[in-house]
Coordinates of C-alpha atoms in Angstrom, one line a residue:
X1 CA -21.8 -25.2 17.5
X2 CA -22.9 -26.6 14.2
X3 CA -24.7 -25.3 11.7
X4 CA -26.0 -26.4 8.1
X5 CA -27.2 -24.4 4.7
X6 CA -30.1 -26.4 2.8
X7 CA -29.3 -26.5 -0.7
X8 CA -32.8 -27.4 -2.1
X9 CA -34.7 -27.7 -4.9
X10 CA -37.9 -25.9 -4.4
X11 CA -40.8 -25.8 -7.1
X12 CA -42.3 -22.2 -7.9
X13 CA -45.9 -22.4 -6.1
X14 CA -45.5 -26.1 -4.7
X15 CA -45.9 -24.8 -0.9
X16 CA -46.6 -27.9 0.7
X17 CA -43.4 -29.8 -1.4
X18 CA -41.3 -26.9 -0.6
X19 CA -41.8 -27.2 2.9
X20 CA -41.6 -30.8 3.3
X21 CA -38.2 -30.3 1.6
X22 CA -37.1 -28.1 4.3
X23 CA -38.4 -30.0 6.9
X24 CA -37.1 -32.8 5.8
X25 CA -33.4 -31.3 5.4
X26 CA -33.6 -29.4 8.8
X27 CA -34.3 -32.7 10.4
X28 CA -31.5 -34.1 8.7
X29 CA -29.1 -31.7 9.8
X30 CA -30.8 -31.2 13.4
X31 CA -29.9 -35.2 14.0
X32 CA -26.4 -34.3 12.7
X33 CA -25.9 -31.7 15.5
X34 CA -27.0 -28.6 13.7
X35 CA -28.6 -25.5 15.8
X36 CA -28.3 -23.2 13.0
X37 CA -30.0 -24.3 9.9
X38 CA -30.5 -21.8 6.7
X39 CA -32.9 -22.6 3.7
X40 CA -32.6 -20.0 0.7
X41 CA -34.0 -17.1 -0.6
X42 CA -38.1 -17.6 -1.2
X43 CA -37.6 -21.2 -0.6
X44 CA -40.9 -21.5 0.6
X45 CA -42.2 -20.6 -2.6
X46 CA -39.8 -21.2 -5.1
X47 CA -38.1 -18.5 -7.3
X48 CA -39.2 -16.5 -9.0
X49 CA -43.1 -16.7 -8.0
X50 CA -43.9 -13.6 -10.2
X51 CA -47.6 -12.7 -10.2
X52 CA -48.5 -14.9 -8.1
X53 CA -47.2 -12.6 -5.5
X54 CA -50.3 -10.2 -6.5
X55 CA -52.6 -12.8 -5.5
X56 CA -54.2 -12.6 -1.8
X57 CA -54.8 -16.2 -1.9
X58 CA -51.4 -17.1 -2.5
X59 CA -50.0 -14.8 -0.1
X60 CA -52.6 -16.0 2.8
X61 CA -51.1 -19.6 1.8
X62 CA -47.8 -18.8 2.5
X63 CA -48.0 -17.1 5.6
X64 CA -50.4 -20.4 6.6
X65 CA -47.7 -22.7 5.6
X66 CA -44.9 -20.7 7.0
X67 CA -46.8 -21.2 10.4
X68 CA -47.4 -25.1 10.1
X69 CA -43.7 -25.1 9.4
X70 CA -42.9 -23.9 12.5
X71 CA -45.2 -26.2 14.7
X72 CA -43.8 -29.3 12.5
X73 CA -40.4 -28.8 13.7
X74 CA -41.8 -27.6 17.2
X75 CA -39.7 -30.9 18.4
X76 CA -36.4 -30.1 17.3
X77 CA -35.0 -28.9 20.8
X78 CA -32.4 -26.0 20.1
X79 CA -33.1 -25.5 16.4
X80 CA -33.3 -22.3 14.8
X81 CA -34.3 -22.6 11.4
X82 CA -33.8 -19.7 8.9
X83 CA -36.4 -19.7 5.6
X84 CA -36.9 -17.1 3.0
X85 CA -40.5 -16.4 2.1
X86 CA -43.0 -13.5 1.1
X87 CA -44.3 -11.7 3.5
X88 CA -47.1 -9.3 4.7
X89 CA -47.2 -7.9 8.3
X90 CA -50.7 -8.4 9.8
X91 CA -51.8 -11.2 7.4
X92 CA -53.4 -13.9 9.1
X93 CA -51.1 -16.2 11.0
X94 CA -48.8 -13.8 11.8
X95 CA -50.1 -11.9 15.3
X96 CA -47.3 -9.0 14.9
X97 CA -48.3 -5.5 13.5
X98 CA -46.1 -2.9 11.8
X99 CA -48.4 -0.7 11.0
X100 CA -46.0 1.5 8.2
X101 CA -45.6 -2.2 6.7
X102 CA -48.9 -3.5 6.9
X103 CA -50.4 -4.7 2.8
X104 CA -47.0 -4.0 1.7
X105 CA -45.2 -7.4 0.1
X106 CA -41.5 -8.1 1.1
X107 CA -39.0 -10.1 0.3
X108 CA -38.5 -12.0 3.7
X109 CA -36.7 -14.4 5.8
X110 CA -38.0 -15.8 9.1
X111 CA -36.6 -17.6 12.2
X112 CA -38.4 -20.3 13.3
X113 CA -37.7 -22.0 16.6
X114 CA -39.6 -23.6 19.2
X115 CA -42.5 -24.2 16.9
X116 CA -43.2 -20.1 16.3
X117 CA -41.7 -17.4 14.4
X118 CA -39.2 -15.6 16.4
X119 CA -38.5 -12.7 14.1
X120 CA -38.6 -11.7 10.4
X121 CA -36.4 -9.6 8.2
X122 CA -37.3 -7.9 4.9
X123 CA -34.7 -7.3 2.0
X124 CA -33.3 -3.9 1.8
X125 CA -31.8 -4.2 -1.5
X126 CA -34.4 -5.0 -4.5
X127 CA -32.5 -5.9 -7.9
X128 CA -34.4 -4.7 -11.0
X129 CA -31.9 -5.7 -14.0
X130 CA -31.4 -8.9 -16.1
X131 CA -33.9 -11.2 -15.0
X132 CA -34.7 -9.7 -11.8
X133 CA -37.9 -7.7 -11.5
X134 CA -38.3 -7.8 -7.7
X135 CA -39.4 -4.1 -7.8
X136 CA -42.6 -4.9 -9.2
X137 CA -43.8 -7.2 -6.2
X138 CA -41.6 -6.2 -2.9
X139 CA -41.1 -3.3 -0.9
X140 CA -37.8 -2.7 0.8
X141 CA -37.4 -3.3 4.4
X142 CA -35.6 -0.3 5.0
X143 CA -37.9 2.4 3.0
X144 CA -40.3 0.9 4.8
X145 CA -38.6 1.7 8.3
X146 CA -38.2 -2.2 9.3
X147 CA -34.8 -2.5 11.2
X148 CA -32.5 -5.4 10.6
X149 CA -32.9 -9.0 12.4
X150 CA -30.1 -10.5 14.8
X151 CA -30.8 -13.1 17.1
X152 CA -28.7 -15.7 18.7
X153 CA -28.2 -19.4 18.9
X154 CA -26.1 -20.8 21.5
X155 CA -24.4 -17.2 22.7
X156 CA -23.6 -16.4 18.9
X157 CA -25.3 -13.3 17.2
X158 CA -26.6 -14.3 13.9
X159 CA -27.3 -11.4 11.4
X160 CA -29.5 -11.9 8.0
X161 CA -29.4 -10.9 4.5
X162 CA -31.1 -11.7 1.3
X163 CA -29.2 -12.1 -1.7
X164 CA -28.9 -8.4 -3.1
X165 CA -28.3 -7.0 0.6
X166 CA -24.8 -8.6 0.3
X167 CA -23.7 -6.6 -2.8
X168 CA -24.1 -3.6 -1.1
X169 CA -22.3 -1.9 2.1
X170 CA -25.4 -0.7 4.2
X171 CA -27.5 -4.1 5.1
X172 CA -24.3 -5.7 6.1
X173 CA -23.0 -2.5 8.0
X174 CA -26.7 -2.3 9.7
X175 CA -26.6 -5.8 10.7
X176 CA -23.1 -5.5 12.3
X177 CA -23.9 -2.4 14.1
X178 CA -27.1 -4.2 15.6
X179 CA -24.6 -7.0 16.9
X180 CA -24.1 -9.7 14.4
X181 CA -21.2 -11.7 14.9
X182 CA -22.0 -14.1 11.7
X183 CA -23.8 -13.2 8.4
X184 CA -26.3 -15.7 7.0
X185 CA -26.9 -14.9 3.5
X186 CA -30.2 -16.4 1.8
X187 CA -30.1 -16.6 -1.9
X188 CA -31.7 -17.5 -5.3
X189 CA -29.2 -16.0 -7.6
X190 CA -29.7 -17.6 -11.1
X191 CA -27.0 -19.3 -13.0
X192 CA -24.6 -18.0 -15.8
X193 CA -21.4 -19.1 -16.7
X194 CA -18.9 -18.1 -14.1
X195 CA -21.6 -17.1 -11.7
X196 CA -20.2 -18.9 -9.0
X197 CA -16.6 -17.2 -8.9
X198 CA -18.1 -13.8 -9.3
X199 CA -20.5 -14.5 -6.2
X200 CA -17.6 -15.9 -4.2
X201 CA -15.5 -12.6 -4.6
X202 CA -18.0 -10.4 -3.9
X203 CA -19.2 -11.9 -0.8
X204 CA -15.3 -12.4 0.4
X205 CA -15.4 -8.7 -0.1
X206 CA -18.3 -8.2 1.9
X207 CA -16.9 -10.1 4.7
X208 CA -13.7 -8.6 4.6
X209 CA -15.3 -4.9 5.0
X210 CA -17.2 -6.1 8.0
X211 CA -14.5 -8.4 9.5
X212 CA -17.3 -11.2 9.6
X213 CA -17.6 -14.8 8.9
X214 CA -20.2 -15.2 6.2
X215 CA -22.7 -18.3 5.1
X216 CA -24.4 -18.5 2.0
X217 CA -27.3 -20.5 1.4
X218 CA -28.3 -20.8 -2.4
X219 CA -31.1 -22.8 -4.5
X220 CA -30.8 -25.6 -7.0
X221 CA -32.5 -26.6 -9.8
X222 CA -34.2 -25.4 -13.0
X223 CA -37.3 -22.8 -12.8
X224 CA -38.5 -21.9 -16.3
X225 CA -35.5 -20.5 -18.5
X226 CA -33.4 -19.9 -15.2
X227 CA -31.4 -22.5 -13.5
X228 CA -29.6 -22.5 -10.1
X229 CA -26.7 -23.9 -9.5
X230 CA -26.2 -24.6 -5.7
X231 CA -22.7 -24.5 -4.7
X232 CA -23.5 -23.2 -1.0
X233 CA -20.1 -21.7 0.5
X234 CA -18.9 -20.4 3.7
X235 CA -16.4 -17.8 4.2
X236 CA -14.4 -16.6 7.3
X237 CA -13.7 -13.2 8.3
X238 CA -10.7 -12.6 5.7
X239 CA -12.9 -13.7 3.0
X240 CA -11.2 -17.1 2.2
X241 CA -13.7 -20.0 1.2
X242 CA -14.0 -22.8 4.2
X243 CA -16.8 -24.8 2.8
X244 CA -18.7 -25.2 -0.4
X245 CA -21.4 -27.5 -1.4
X246 CA -21.5 -29.7 -4.8
X247 CA -22.8 -27.4 -7.5
X248 CA -26.2 -28.8 -9.5
X249 CA -27.4 -31.2 -6.6
X250 CA -29.4 -31.2 -3.7
X251 CA -27.0 -30.9 -0.4
X252 CA -26.9 -30.3 3.1
X253 CA -23.5 -28.6 4.0
X254 CA -22.8 -29.2 7.6
X255 CA -20.5 -26.4 8.8
X256 CA -18.5 -26.5 12.5
X257 CA -18.5 -23.1 13.8
X258 CA -16.0 -21.6 16.2
X259 CA -17.3 -19.1 19.3
X260 CA -16.8 -16.6 16.4
X261 CA -18.6 -18.2 14.0
X262 CA -15.5 -19.0 11.8
X263 CA -16.9 -21.8 9.7
X264 CA -15.4 -25.1 8.3
X265 CA -16.5 -28.0 6.3
X266 CA -16.5 -30.0 3.4
X267 CA -14.9 -27.9 0.3
X268 CA -16.7 -29.2 -3.2
X269 CA -14.4 -28.4 -6.5
X270 CA -16.0 -25.3 -8.8
X271 CA -16.6 -27.1 -11.8
X272 CA -15.1 -26.0 -15.2
X273 CA -16.8 -23.9 -17.7
X274 CA -17.9 -26.8 -20.0
X275 CA -19.0 -29.0 -17.2
X276 CA -21.0 -25.9 -15.6
X277 CA -22.8 -25.5 -19.0
X278 CA -23.6 -29.2 -19.6
X279 CA -25.0 -29.5 -15.8
X280 CA -26.8 -26.4 -16.4
X281 CA -28.7 -27.5 -19.5
X282 CA -29.0 -31.0 -18.2
X283 CA -30.7 -29.8 -15.0
X284 CA -32.9 -27.1 -16.9
X285 CA -34.2 -29.8 -19.1
X286 CA -34.8 -32.3 -16.3
X287 CA -36.5 -30.1 -14.3
X288 CA -38.5 -28.2 -16.7
X289 CA -40.3 -31.9 -17.9
X290 CA -39.9 -33.2 -14.4
X291 CA -41.7 -30.3 -12.3
X292 CA -44.5 -29.9 -15.4
X293 CA -45.2 -33.5 -15.6
X294 CA -44.3 -34.4 -19.3
X295 CA -43.7 -38.3 -19.8
X296 CA -40.7 -37.8 -22.1
X297 CA -38.8 -35.8 -24.7
X298 CA -39.2 -35.7 -28.6
X299 CA -36.1 -34.5 -31.0
X300 CA -36.4 -34.1 -34.8
X301 CA -32.4 -35.9 -35.2
X302 CA -30.9 -34.3 -38.4
X303 CA -27.3 -35.6 -38.3
X304 CA -26.2 -31.9 -37.4
X305 CA -24.4 -30.9 -34.6
X306 CA -27.3 -29.1 -33.1
X307 CA -29.6 -31.8 -32.7
X308 CA -27.0 -34.2 -31.6
X309 CA -26.0 -32.1 -28.7
X310 CA -29.8 -31.4 -27.8
X311 CA -30.0 -35.6 -27.6
X312 CA -27.2 -36.2 -25.4
X313 CA -28.3 -33.7 -23.0
X314 CA -31.6 -35.3 -23.1
X315 CA -30.2 -38.5 -22.4
X316 CA -28.3 -37.2 -19.4
X317 CA -31.3 -35.7 -18.0
X318 CA -34.1 -38.2 -18.5
X319 CA -32.4 -41.2 -19.4
X320 CA -32.6 -42.9 -22.9
X321 CA -36.4 -44.5 -22.1
X322 CA -37.8 -41.1 -22.0
X323 CA -36.2 -39.7 -24.8
X324 CA -37.3 -40.5 -28.7
X325 CA -35.6 -39.3 -32.0
X326 CA -37.1 -39.0 -35.1
X327 CA -35.2 -38.4 -38.4
X328 CA -37.6 -37.0 -41.0
X329 CA -35.0 -36.7 -44.3
X330 CA -36.0 -34.5 -47.9
X331 CA -34.7 -34.7 -51.2
X332 CA -31.6 -32.6 -49.9
X333 CA -30.7 -34.5 -47.1
X334 CA -27.2 -36.3 -47.1
X335 CA -26.5 -40.0 -46.7
X336 CA -24.0 -39.2 -44.1
X337 CA -26.8 -37.4 -42.4
X338 CA -28.9 -40.7 -42.0
X339 CA -25.8 -42.4 -41.3
X340 CA -24.8 -40.8 -38.5
X341 CA -28.0 -39.8 -36.6
X342 CA -29.1 -43.8 -36.5
X343 CA -25.2 -44.3 -35.3
X344 CA -25.8 -41.8 -32.5
X345 CA -29.5 -43.0 -31.9
X346 CA -27.8 -46.6 -31.3
X347 CA -25.2 -45.5 -29.0
X348 CA -27.4 -43.7 -26.5
X349 CA -30.0 -46.5 -26.9
X350 CA -33.2 -44.1 -27.7
X351 CA -35.9 -45.1 -29.5
X352 CA -35.3 -44.0 -33.4
X353 CA -37.6 -43.3 -36.3
X354 CA -37.5 -42.1 -39.8
X355 CA -40.0 -40.4 -41.9
X356 CA -39.4 -39.2 -45.3
X357 CA -41.0 -35.8 -45.7
X358 CA -40.4 -35.8 -49.5
X359 CA -44.0 -37.2 -50.4
X360 CA -45.8 -34.4 -48.3
X361 CA -42.7 -32.0 -49.5
X362 CA -44.2 -32.8 -53.1
X363 CA -48.1 -32.6 -52.4
X364 CA -47.5 -29.1 -50.6
X365 CA -44.8 -27.7 -53.9
X366 CA -48.4 -29.4 -56.4
X367 CA -50.6 -27.9 -54.3
X368 CA -49.1 -24.2 -54.7
X369 CA -47.6 -24.7 -57.9
X370 CA -50.4 -22.4 -59.9
X371 CA -50.1 -19.7 -57.0
X372 CA -46.4 -19.7 -57.4
X373 CA -46.2 -19.9 -61.5
X374 CA -43.4 -17.6 -63.2
X375 CA -41.8 -17.8 -59.3
X376 CA -38.6 -18.8 -59.0
X377 CA -37.8 -21.2 -55.9
X378 CA -36.3 -19.6 -53.0
X379 CA -36.5 -19.8 -48.9
X380 CA -40.4 -20.6 -49.2
X381 CA -39.7 -24.0 -50.1
X382 CA -36.8 -24.5 -47.5
X383 CA -39.4 -23.2 -45.2
X384 CA -42.0 -25.7 -46.2
X385 CA -39.6 -28.6 -45.4
X386 CA -39.0 -27.3 -42.2
X387 CA -42.7 -26.5 -41.1
X388 CA -43.4 -30.2 -42.5
X389 CA -41.1 -31.5 -39.8
X390 CA -42.4 -29.4 -37.3
X391 CA -46.0 -30.5 -37.9
X392 CA -44.8 -34.3 -37.7
X393 CA -43.2 -33.6 -34.3
X394 CA -46.0 -31.7 -32.8
X395 CA -48.7 -34.7 -34.3
X396 CA -46.6 -37.1 -32.1
X397 CA -46.5 -34.5 -29.3
X398 CA -50.2 -34.5 -29.2
X399 CA -50.4 -38.1 -29.5
X400 CA -47.5 -39.2 -27.0
X401 CA -48.0 -36.5 -24.5
X402 CA -43.9 -36.0 -24.7
X403 CA -42.5 -32.5 -25.3
X404 CA -40.8 -31.5 -28.2
X405 CA -37.4 -30.3 -27.9
X406 CA -36.2 -27.7 -30.0
X407 CA -32.3 -27.8 -31.2
X408 CA -31.9 -24.0 -32.6
X409 CA -28.8 -22.6 -30.7
X410 CA -28.5 -18.7 -29.9
X411 CA -26.4 -17.8 -33.0
X412 CA -29.5 -19.0 -35.0
X413 CA -31.8 -17.1 -32.7
X414 CA -30.1 -14.3 -33.1
X415 CA -29.9 -13.9 -36.5
X416 CA -33.2 -15.3 -37.1
X417 CA -31.4 -18.5 -39.3
X418 CA -34.4 -20.5 -38.1
X419 CA -38.0 -21.1 -39.4
X420 CA -40.9 -20.1 -37.7
X421 CA -43.5 -23.2 -37.4
X422 CA -40.7 -25.1 -38.6
X423 CA -37.7 -26.0 -36.5
X424 CA -38.7 -23.3 -34.1
X425 CA -42.1 -25.4 -33.4
X426 CA -41.7 -27.1 -30.1
X427 CA -42.4 -26.9 -26.4
X428 CA -38.7 -26.0 -24.6
X429 CA -35.6 -24.6 -26.6
X430 CA -32.6 -26.5 -24.7
X431 CA -29.9 -24.8 -26.3
X432 CA -31.2 -21.2 -27.1
X433 CA -28.6 -19.8 -25.1
X434 CA -25.7 -21.6 -26.3
X435 CA -24.0 -19.9 -29.3
X436 CA -22.8 -22.1 -32.1
X437 CA -19.0 -21.9 -31.2
X438 CA -20.3 -23.0 -27.7
X439 CA -22.4 -26.0 -29.3
X440 CA -19.0 -27.3 -30.5
X441 CA -17.1 -26.8 -27.5
X442 CA -20.0 -28.9 -25.5
X443 CA -19.8 -31.4 -28.0
X444 CA -16.1 -32.1 -27.9
X445 CA -16.1 -31.7 -24.0
X446 CA -19.0 -34.4 -24.2
X447 CA -17.0 -36.6 -26.5
X448 CA -13.8 -36.3 -23.9
X449 CA -16.1 -37.5 -20.7
X450 CA -16.2 -41.4 -20.0
X451 CA -19.6 -41.9 -21.5
X452 CA -21.5 -45.7 -21.1
X453 CA -23.0 -46.3 -24.6
X454 CA -26.4 -48.6 -24.5
X455 CA -24.3 -51.6 -25.8
X456 CA -22.4 -51.4 -22.6
X457 CA -19.2 -49.7 -23.8
X458 CA -17.6 -46.5 -22.8
X459 CA -16.8 -44.2 -25.4
X460 CA -17.8 -40.8 -27.4
X461 CA -21.9 -40.5 -27.9
X462 CA -21.5 -38.0 -30.7
X463 CA -20.0 -39.4 -33.9
X464 CA -16.9 -37.7 -34.6
X465 CA -18.1 -36.7 -38.3
X466 CA -21.2 -34.6 -36.8
X467 CA -18.7 -32.2 -34.9
X468 CA -16.4 -32.2 -37.8
X469 CA -18.0 -31.6 -41.0
X470 CA -19.6 -28.3 -41.9
X471 CA -22.8 -27.5 -40.3
X472 CA -25.9 -27.0 -43.0
X473 CA -29.5 -27.0 -42.9
X474 CA -29.7 -29.5 -45.8
X475 CA -32.8 -27.4 -47.1
X476 CA -31.1 -26.9 -50.5
X477 CA -28.6 -28.7 -52.6
X478 CA -24.9 -28.0 -51.2
X479 CA -26.3 -25.7 -48.7
X480 CA -24.0 -24.6 -45.9
X481 CA -24.5 -22.3 -43.1
X482 CA -21.6 -20.1 -44.1
X483 CA -23.8 -19.3 -47.3
X484 CA -25.9 -17.2 -45.3
X485 CA -24.0 -16.1 -42.3
X486 CA -20.6 -14.9 -41.4
X487 CA -18.4 -17.4 -39.9
X488 CA -19.6 -18.9 -36.7
X489 CA -16.0 -17.3 -34.9
X490 CA -17.0 -13.8 -36.4
X491 CA -20.8 -14.1 -35.5
X492 CA -20.8 -14.9 -32.2
X493 CA -18.2 -12.4 -31.0
X494 CA -19.9 -9.5 -32.8
X495 CA -23.3 -11.2 -30.8
X496 CA -21.6 -11.1 -27.5
X497 CA -20.4 -7.5 -28.0
X498 CA -23.7 -6.2 -29.2
X499 CA -26.2 -8.3 -27.4
X500 CA -24.4 -9.3 -24.0
X501 CA -22.4 -6.2 -23.5
X502 CA -24.5 -3.2 -25.7
X503 CA -21.6 -2.4 -27.4
X504 CA -22.3 -0.1 -30.4
X505 CA -21.8 -0.6 -34.2
X506 CA -18.8 1.8 -34.3
X507 CA -17.2 0.5 -31.0
X508 CA -17.4 -3.4 -32.3
X509 CA -15.9 -2.1 -35.6
X510 CA -13.3 -0.3 -33.7
X511 CA -12.1 -3.5 -32.2
X512 CA -11.4 -4.9 -35.6
X513 CA -14.0 -6.5 -36.6
X514 CA -15.5 -6.1 -40.2
X515 CA -17.8 -3.4 -41.0
X516 CA -20.0 -5.3 -43.2
X517 CA -20.0 -8.3 -40.7
X518 CA -21.0 -6.0 -38.0
X519 CA -23.9 -4.2 -39.7
X520 CA -24.7 -7.5 -41.2
X521 CA -25.4 -9.2 -38.2
X522 CA -26.7 -6.6 -36.1
X523 CA -29.0 -5.6 -38.7
X524 CA -30.4 -9.5 -38.5
X525 CA -30.9 -9.2 -34.5
X526 CA -33.1 -6.1 -35.0
X527 CA -35.2 -7.9 -37.9
X528 CA -35.7 -10.7 -36.1
X529 CA -37.1 -9.7 -33.0
X530 CA -40.8 -11.0 -34.2
X531 CA -39.5 -14.5 -34.6
X532 CA -37.6 -14.6 -30.8
X533 CA -41.0 -13.4 -29.7
X534 CA -42.7 -16.6 -30.7
X535 CA -40.0 -18.8 -29.8
X536 CA -40.1 -21.4 -27.0
X537 CA -39.1 -20.5 -23.4
X538 CA -35.4 -21.8 -23.1
X539 CA -32.7 -22.3 -20.8
X540 CA -30.4 -19.4 -19.8
X541 CA -26.8 -19.8 -19.3
X542 CA -25.0 -16.3 -20.2
X543 CA -26.0 -13.1 -18.3
X544 CA -28.0 -12.2 -20.9
X545 CA -30.1 -14.7 -22.8
X546 CA -33.1 -13.9 -25.6
X547 CA -35.8 -14.3 -22.5
X548 CA -36.4 -12.3 -19.6
X549 CA -33.5 -10.2 -19.7
X550 CA -33.9 -8.9 -23.6
X551 CA -37.0 -6.5 -24.0
X552 CA -36.4 -4.8 -27.3
X553 CA -39.3 -3.5 -29.5
X554 CA -40.4 -5.4 -32.5
X555 CA -41.4 -2.1 -34.0
X556 CA -38.1 0.2 -33.8
X557 CA -36.1 2.9 -36.0
X558 CA -33.0 2.9 -34.0
X559 CA -30.4 1.6 -36.0
X560 CA -27.1 2.1 -34.1

């Protein structure tokens, strides 16, 4: 028998569009001989639908769309399509009644065949950590007394699991006890660096534990701050990878199944870490801008490494014709910053404009001089420059309709080395979860790739000097980042331990980091929570970013 895994890019709330993607993929797979087709977790709604699930009209629309999808594919003889969707038993369009489960919402998967819904499975393990908040919305199928679902396709007995179910023993054991010869796992597992290897290792352990082959169908695409990387795969009963779809691309992974369910198919490579990060950032930008209908993107180009990286990502995501760069020099902008910004814009072929901010800066200083009399210049004047630039970019955004992409990195967001209503002004924070040291790694990696420049030549798109010069905000004479922060290698290591791994100050000091640096960095992280609460949403690429999975109080007396 042939089977297929649908790796689709769903849009949250676009029920008709998502159903169309599922139907197109199912028909394509059926035409190639597949009789078992598996779509990802909540493929009908996109993931995560969040509080849309609390609206009765949304749940009713889901039930109606599922029934319509089943009817639409009724002409596909022998097809068994597994679709992830939210579900309430007893809703209009569902003729069955499970009295103990009526009015409860479930993260479910239904088997569609012959124009009807043959059965529905309800997720048993509900994640409530990192970016997940499923217990807010769903009940557990196990707690509601609902049985596993096993169905037969051409003599092969197939059991269903949904994402988190496969990370625990009981759901797979229950499916096998009900007679499953093959496990199909529907997934919407948000990306972070090296997550694909972690998934495959955990699923291999699950396959070995129950001695069953396993199919893993996964979403792809960006949804607000999370990105799904695809890379759907299949395992034999020994846990060996026997097929894998490409990462970060839509795909229909066609599989040959032996009589016992053992799958075989093409095996796409797992990208290197830098390639994973780059693809996640590109997909995140492309889908945020595309799914929200923005015509293009605006970037304040400074001649520094962060804005250069964001510009290169944006061009890869959208194309040069939809990206516009604006250089806004101040009295402290070095000549090399102008030269490098112009050079990079030329290499990429984006529209490039320059707006000198010195006249506006002087006007502000003149207006404020009577109120500031007797006080020395300080960060106030530095922030004025950043806020002038933010105002100019937002004015262009209002006039042109394009979204402003901010250029602050994770190290800056952690320590508050950024200006509210200045460089933080914008609609989407592309590298919000990219530490400064990774910024440099990605810039070097991008320059090592064969990139076609606007003049038709192949070569690096980021001028070498942007990467090699000391980083500076250029808001006062001779300024460098390290005037205010520890070396980024030290800062980022402390940040990773404290913020991503939840290590305490004493534990980090014991690991060999200077106490003064540890206390300084952790103090800045706590002090700047109020800034992060006002920052644009940004792409998450680590297992803990400043977003859905970071929920700390602004007002707090805890200091350890």
